[in-house]
Short mmCIF file of C-alpha atoms in Angstrom, two decimals:
data_model
loop_
_atom_site.label_atom_id
_atom_site.label_comp_id
_atom_site.label_asym_id
_atom_site.label_seq_id
_atom_site.Cartn_x
_atom_site.Cartn_y
_atom_site.Cartn_z
CA MET Q 1 -4.97 27.49 37.21
CA THR Q 2 -3.27 30.16 35.10
CA THR Q 3 -4.79 32.02 32.18
CA ARG Q 4 -2.32 30.31 29.86
CA GLU Q 5 -3.48 26.84 30.97
CA THR Q 6 -7.13 27.63 30.28
CA SER Q 7 -6.61 29.66 27.09
CA PRO Q 8 -8.60 28.29 24.13
CA TYR Q 9 -5.56 29.09 21.93
CA ARG Q 10 -3.29 26.79 23.91
CA LEU Q 11 -1.51 24.06 21.95
CA ASP Q 12 1.18 21.81 23.40
CA ARG Q 13 2.26 18.18 23.40
CA ALA Q 14 0.06 17.25 26.34
CA LEU Q 15 -3.06 18.57 24.61
CA VAL Q 16 -2.13 16.91 21.31
CA TRP Q 17 -1.62 13.57 23.05
CA ALA Q 18 -4.90 13.98 24.92
CA GLY Q 19 -6.66 14.73 21.62
CA PHE Q 20 -5.11 11.64 20.05
CA LYS Q 21 -6.39 9.42 22.86
CA THR Q 22 -9.83 11.02 22.79
CA LEU Q 23 -10.36 10.17 19.10
CA LEU Q 24 -8.68 6.78 19.35
CA PRO Q 25 -11.91 4.76 19.90
CA LEU Q 26 -13.52 6.28 16.79
CA SER Q 27 -10.32 5.75 14.82
CA LEU Q 28 -10.67 2.00 15.30
CA PHE Q 29 -13.83 2.11 13.19
CA VAL Q 30 -11.99 4.17 10.58
CA ILE Q 31 -9.67 1.19 10.03
CA VAL Q 32 -12.62 -0.83 8.71
CA PHE Q 33 -13.46 1.79 6.09
CA GLY Q 34 -9.78 2.07 5.20
CA ILE Q 35 -9.74 -1.68 4.56
CA ALA Q 36 -12.82 -1.37 2.36
CA PHE Q 37 -11.21 1.47 0.40
CA GLY Q 38 -7.95 -0.42 -0.08
CA LEU Q 39 -9.86 -3.40 -1.44
CA ALA Q 40 -12.06 -1.28 -3.71
CA ALA Q 41 -9.05 0.62 -5.07
CA THR Q 42 -7.26 -2.60 -6.05
CA GLN Q 43 -10.38 -3.72 -7.91
CA VAL Q 44 -10.30 -0.65 -10.20
CA GLY Q 45 -6.68 -1.29 -11.09
CA LEU Q 46 -4.72 1.10 -8.87
CA GLY Q 47 -1.29 -0.03 -7.67
CA ASP Q 48 -0.46 -0.57 -4.00
CA LEU Q 49 1.78 2.52 -3.78
CA GLU Q 50 -0.81 4.72 -5.50
CA ILE Q 51 -3.53 3.56 -3.12
CA VAL Q 52 -1.54 4.20 0.05
CA LEU Q 53 -0.33 7.57 -1.27
CA MET Q 54 -3.91 8.61 -2.05
CA SER Q 55 -5.03 7.93 1.52
CA THR Q 56 -1.88 9.55 2.93
CA LEU Q 57 -2.09 12.76 0.91
CA VAL Q 58 -5.85 13.17 0.36
CA PHE Q 59 -7.27 11.88 3.68
CA ALA Q 60 -10.90 12.21 2.58
CA GLY Q 61 -12.71 8.89 2.61
CA ALA Q 62 -15.97 9.88 0.91
CA SER Q 63 -14.29 11.70 -1.97
CA GLN Q 64 -11.76 8.90 -2.40
CA PHE Q 65 -14.56 6.38 -2.81
CA ALA Q 66 -16.27 8.75 -5.25
CA ALA Q 67 -13.05 9.03 -7.25
CA LEU Q 68 -12.95 5.25 -7.61
CA GLU Q 69 -16.43 5.34 -9.21
CA LEU Q 70 -15.03 7.59 -11.95
CA TRP Q 71 -11.74 5.75 -12.38
CA GLY Q 72 -11.06 3.95 -15.63
CA PRO Q 73 -8.96 3.91 -18.81
CA GLN Q 74 -10.18 7.44 -19.59
CA ILE Q 75 -10.62 9.55 -16.45
CA PRO Q 76 -13.08 12.49 -16.71
CA VAL Q 77 -10.78 14.94 -14.95
CA PHE Q 78 -13.22 17.86 -14.79
CA THR Q 79 -16.04 15.68 -13.46
CA LEU Q 80 -13.66 14.16 -10.94
CA LEU Q 81 -12.54 17.58 -9.71
CA VAL Q 82 -16.10 18.87 -9.38
CA THR Q 83 -17.23 15.75 -7.53
CA VAL Q 84 -14.35 15.83 -5.06
CA PHE Q 85 -14.82 19.56 -4.47
CA ALA Q 86 -18.54 19.12 -3.88
CA ILE Q 87 -18.04 16.37 -1.33
CA ASN Q 88 -15.34 18.30 0.50
CA ALA Q 89 -16.96 21.75 0.26
CA ARG Q 90 -17.90 21.53 3.94
CA HIS Q 91 -14.22 22.04 4.77
CA LEU Q 92 -14.56 25.65 3.63
CA LEU Q 93 -17.07 26.29 6.39
CA MET Q 94 -15.09 24.19 8.87
CA GLY Q 95 -12.08 26.39 8.24
CA ALA Q 96 -14.18 29.53 8.59
CA THR Q 97 -15.60 28.45 11.95
CA LEU Q 98 -12.11 27.61 13.23
CA TYR Q 99 -10.52 30.83 12.02
CA PRO Q 100 -10.94 32.84 15.27
CA TRP Q 101 -8.79 30.26 17.08
CA LEU Q 102 -6.35 29.67 14.22
CA LYS Q 103 -5.75 33.36 13.47
CA PRO Q 104 -3.09 33.90 16.20
CA LEU Q 105 -0.98 31.01 14.83
CA SER Q 106 1.67 31.31 12.16
CA PRO Q 107 0.55 30.33 8.64
CA ALA Q 108 2.62 27.14 8.79
CA ARG Q 109 0.96 25.94 12.01
CA ARG Q 110 -2.46 27.15 10.90
CA TYR Q 111 -2.48 25.23 7.62
CA GLY Q 112 -0.71 22.30 9.22
CA LEU Q 113 -3.63 21.92 11.59
CA MET Q 114 -6.16 22.11 8.77
CA VAL Q 115 -4.43 19.33 6.85
CA VAL Q 116 -5.77 16.80 9.38
CA ALA Q 117 -9.13 18.49 9.97
CA SER Q 118 -12.10 16.16 9.51
CA ASP Q 119 -15.69 15.99 10.68
CA ALA Q 120 -15.00 14.24 13.98
CA ASN Q 121 -12.05 16.22 15.34
CA TRP Q 122 -13.55 19.49 14.07
CA ALA Q 123 -16.81 18.78 15.93
CA MET Q 124 -15.02 17.94 19.17
CA ALA Q 125 -12.73 20.97 18.89
CA MET Q 126 -15.68 23.30 18.33
CA GLN Q 127 -17.45 21.78 21.32
CA ALA Q 128 -14.38 22.45 23.48
CA PHE Q 129 -14.15 26.04 22.22
CA GLY Q 130 -17.84 26.49 23.04
CA ARG Q 131 -17.04 25.58 26.65
CA GLY Q 132 -14.12 28.02 26.71
CA GLN Q 133 -11.57 25.19 26.77
CA PRO Q 134 -8.53 24.54 24.53
CA GLY Q 135 -9.59 22.77 21.34
CA LEU Q 136 -6.53 22.90 19.09
CA GLY Q 137 -5.10 19.78 20.74
CA LEU Q 138 -8.27 17.89 19.85
CA LEU Q 139 -8.06 19.18 16.30
CA LEU Q 140 -4.42 18.18 15.77
CA GLY Q 141 -4.13 15.11 18.00
CA GLY Q 142 -7.52 13.75 17.01
CA GLY Q 143 -6.78 14.40 13.34
CA MET Q 144 -3.49 12.54 13.60
CA ALA Q 145 -5.28 9.56 15.14
CA LEU Q 146 -7.93 9.49 12.40
CA TRP Q 147 -5.37 10.00 9.63
CA SER Q 148 -2.94 7.35 10.84
CA PHE Q 149 -5.66 4.72 11.26
CA TRP Q 150 -7.15 5.59 7.86
CA VAL Q 151 -3.76 5.01 6.23
CA LEU Q 152 -3.23 1.83 8.26
CA GLY Q 153 -6.66 0.55 7.25
CA THR Q 154 -5.94 1.30 3.60
CA TRP Q 155 -2.70 -0.68 3.78
CA LEU Q 156 -4.47 -3.58 5.47
CA GLY Q 157 -7.11 -3.50 2.74
CA LEU Q 158 -4.45 -4.38 0.20
CA HIS Q 159 -3.76 -7.63 2.05
CA VAL Q 160 -6.81 -8.62 4.11
CA GLY Q 161 -9.56 -6.56 2.48
CA GLY Q 162 -11.60 -9.59 1.47
CA ALA Q 163 -12.69 -10.02 5.08
CA VAL Q 164 -14.67 -6.73 5.08
CA GLN Q 165 -16.04 -6.15 1.59
CA ASP Q 166 -19.22 -4.36 2.70
CA PRO Q 167 -18.93 -2.30 5.93
CA ALA Q 168 -22.53 -1.06 5.47
CA SER Q 169 -23.83 -4.61 5.91
CA LEU Q 170 -22.43 -4.52 9.46
CA GLY Q 171 -23.95 -1.11 10.18
CA LEU Q 172 -20.50 0.49 10.34
CA ASP Q 173 -21.51 3.20 7.87
CA MET Q 174 -23.64 4.72 10.65
CA VAL Q 175 -20.76 5.20 13.10
CA MET Q 176 -19.67 8.65 11.88
CA GLY Q 177 -23.23 9.89 11.50
CA CYS Q 178 -24.15 8.84 15.03
CA PHE Q 179 -20.97 10.40 16.39
CA LEU Q 180 -21.68 13.77 14.73
CA LEU Q 181 -25.30 13.66 15.89
CA ALA Q 182 -24.06 13.16 19.45
CA MET Q 183 -21.77 16.19 19.03
CA VAL Q 184 -24.70 18.31 17.85
CA VAL Q 185 -26.94 17.20 20.72
CA GLY Q 186 -24.18 17.93 23.23
CA GLY Q 187 -23.30 21.30 21.71
CA GLU Q 188 -24.75 24.77 22.00
CA LYS Q 189 -28.55 24.82 22.28
CA ASN Q 190 -30.49 27.93 21.31
CA LEU Q 191 -32.92 29.14 18.67
CA ARG Q 192 -30.11 30.29 16.39
CA MET Q 193 -28.44 26.85 16.29
CA LEU Q 194 -31.79 25.12 15.83
CA LEU Q 195 -32.60 27.32 12.84
CA ILE Q 196 -29.14 26.81 11.31
CA TRP Q 197 -29.37 23.02 11.50
CA ALA Q 198 -33.00 22.99 10.34
CA VAL Q 199 -32.26 25.12 7.27
CA ALA Q 200 -29.12 23.09 6.46
CA ALA Q 201 -31.00 19.80 6.77
CA GLY Q 202 -33.99 20.99 4.74
CA ALA Q 203 -31.86 22.44 1.96
CA SER Q 204 -29.71 19.32 1.86
CA LEU Q 205 -32.74 17.03 1.56
CA LEU Q 206 -34.23 19.10 -1.25
CA ALA Q 207 -30.93 19.08 -3.11
CA PHE Q 208 -30.55 15.34 -2.56
CA TYR Q 209 -33.83 14.62 -4.34
CA HIS Q 210 -33.83 17.34 -6.99
CA LEU Q 211 -30.21 18.27 -7.82
CA PRO Q 212 -27.21 16.32 -9.20
CA GLU Q 213 -25.49 13.71 -7.04
CA ASN Q 214 -23.37 15.02 -4.13
CA SER Q 215 -24.63 18.58 -4.58
CA HIS Q 216 -26.64 18.25 -1.36
CA VAL Q 217 -23.38 18.52 0.61
CA VAL Q 218 -22.60 21.95 -0.82
CA VAL Q 219 -26.19 23.21 -0.72
CA GLY Q 220 -26.77 22.17 2.90
CA ALA Q 221 -23.48 23.61 4.10
CA LEU Q 222 -23.96 26.93 2.31
CA ALA Q 223 -27.59 27.29 3.42
CA GLY Q 224 -26.78 26.66 7.08
CA GLY Q 225 -23.68 28.84 6.92
CA LEU Q 226 -25.62 31.71 5.37
CA VAL Q 227 -28.21 31.60 8.16
CA GLY Q 228 -25.44 31.63 10.77
CA LEU Q 229 -23.75 34.55 9.03
CA VAL Q 230 -26.94 36.65 8.79
CA TRP Q 231 -27.99 35.97 12.40
CA GLY Q 232 -24.48 36.66 13.63
CA LYS Q 233 -24.39 40.02 11.85
CA ARG Q 234 -27.75 40.96 13.29
CA GLU Q 235 -26.45 40.29 16.82
#
């Protein structure tokens, strides 16, 4: 096997297709949440085209649901922006962790990859990089799978959303959490990683109970990232 074939920077059609198929099973669950979002969005008065465009262009389920909570005749734009930023702040750290592998790419390809970056395909890509294997195919192909099924689910929600009004009642809200927990358990294991996750979890819990809503996402991510940065510098 050549160096090119095993390079972690490798990105070709075969790897993208493999990444798509790898994330396909999880993407089937994403459809259910897309249906729930499509239904919820119609109930706050958004039009069909607006709803599908939001899922197509934003591709951020949690922040889209949060935006619906603030939607109305008079939209608090500043509050909406702060809420969406807080929920998606983890993408700043996701981009930072991926930078060593994205740096050799052209800006167009680099930012094109990050457009479809989400928790699941980021976690799997980082796990592949940790093993010294190509991970960009998982990032792009897996992201395309998650994105396409999210948009499909949203569209279905406009027409058949009444069948799944409460995904949490079926336990489907735990799917992503369990998936990410499995990625953590199967990832790198050392004292540094344990401390990073412990600090992030502790800070997030404290923020959840004592700070404004959704701020725990930012606090946990920054606390864990800071520990990783300090330990990395020391090494």
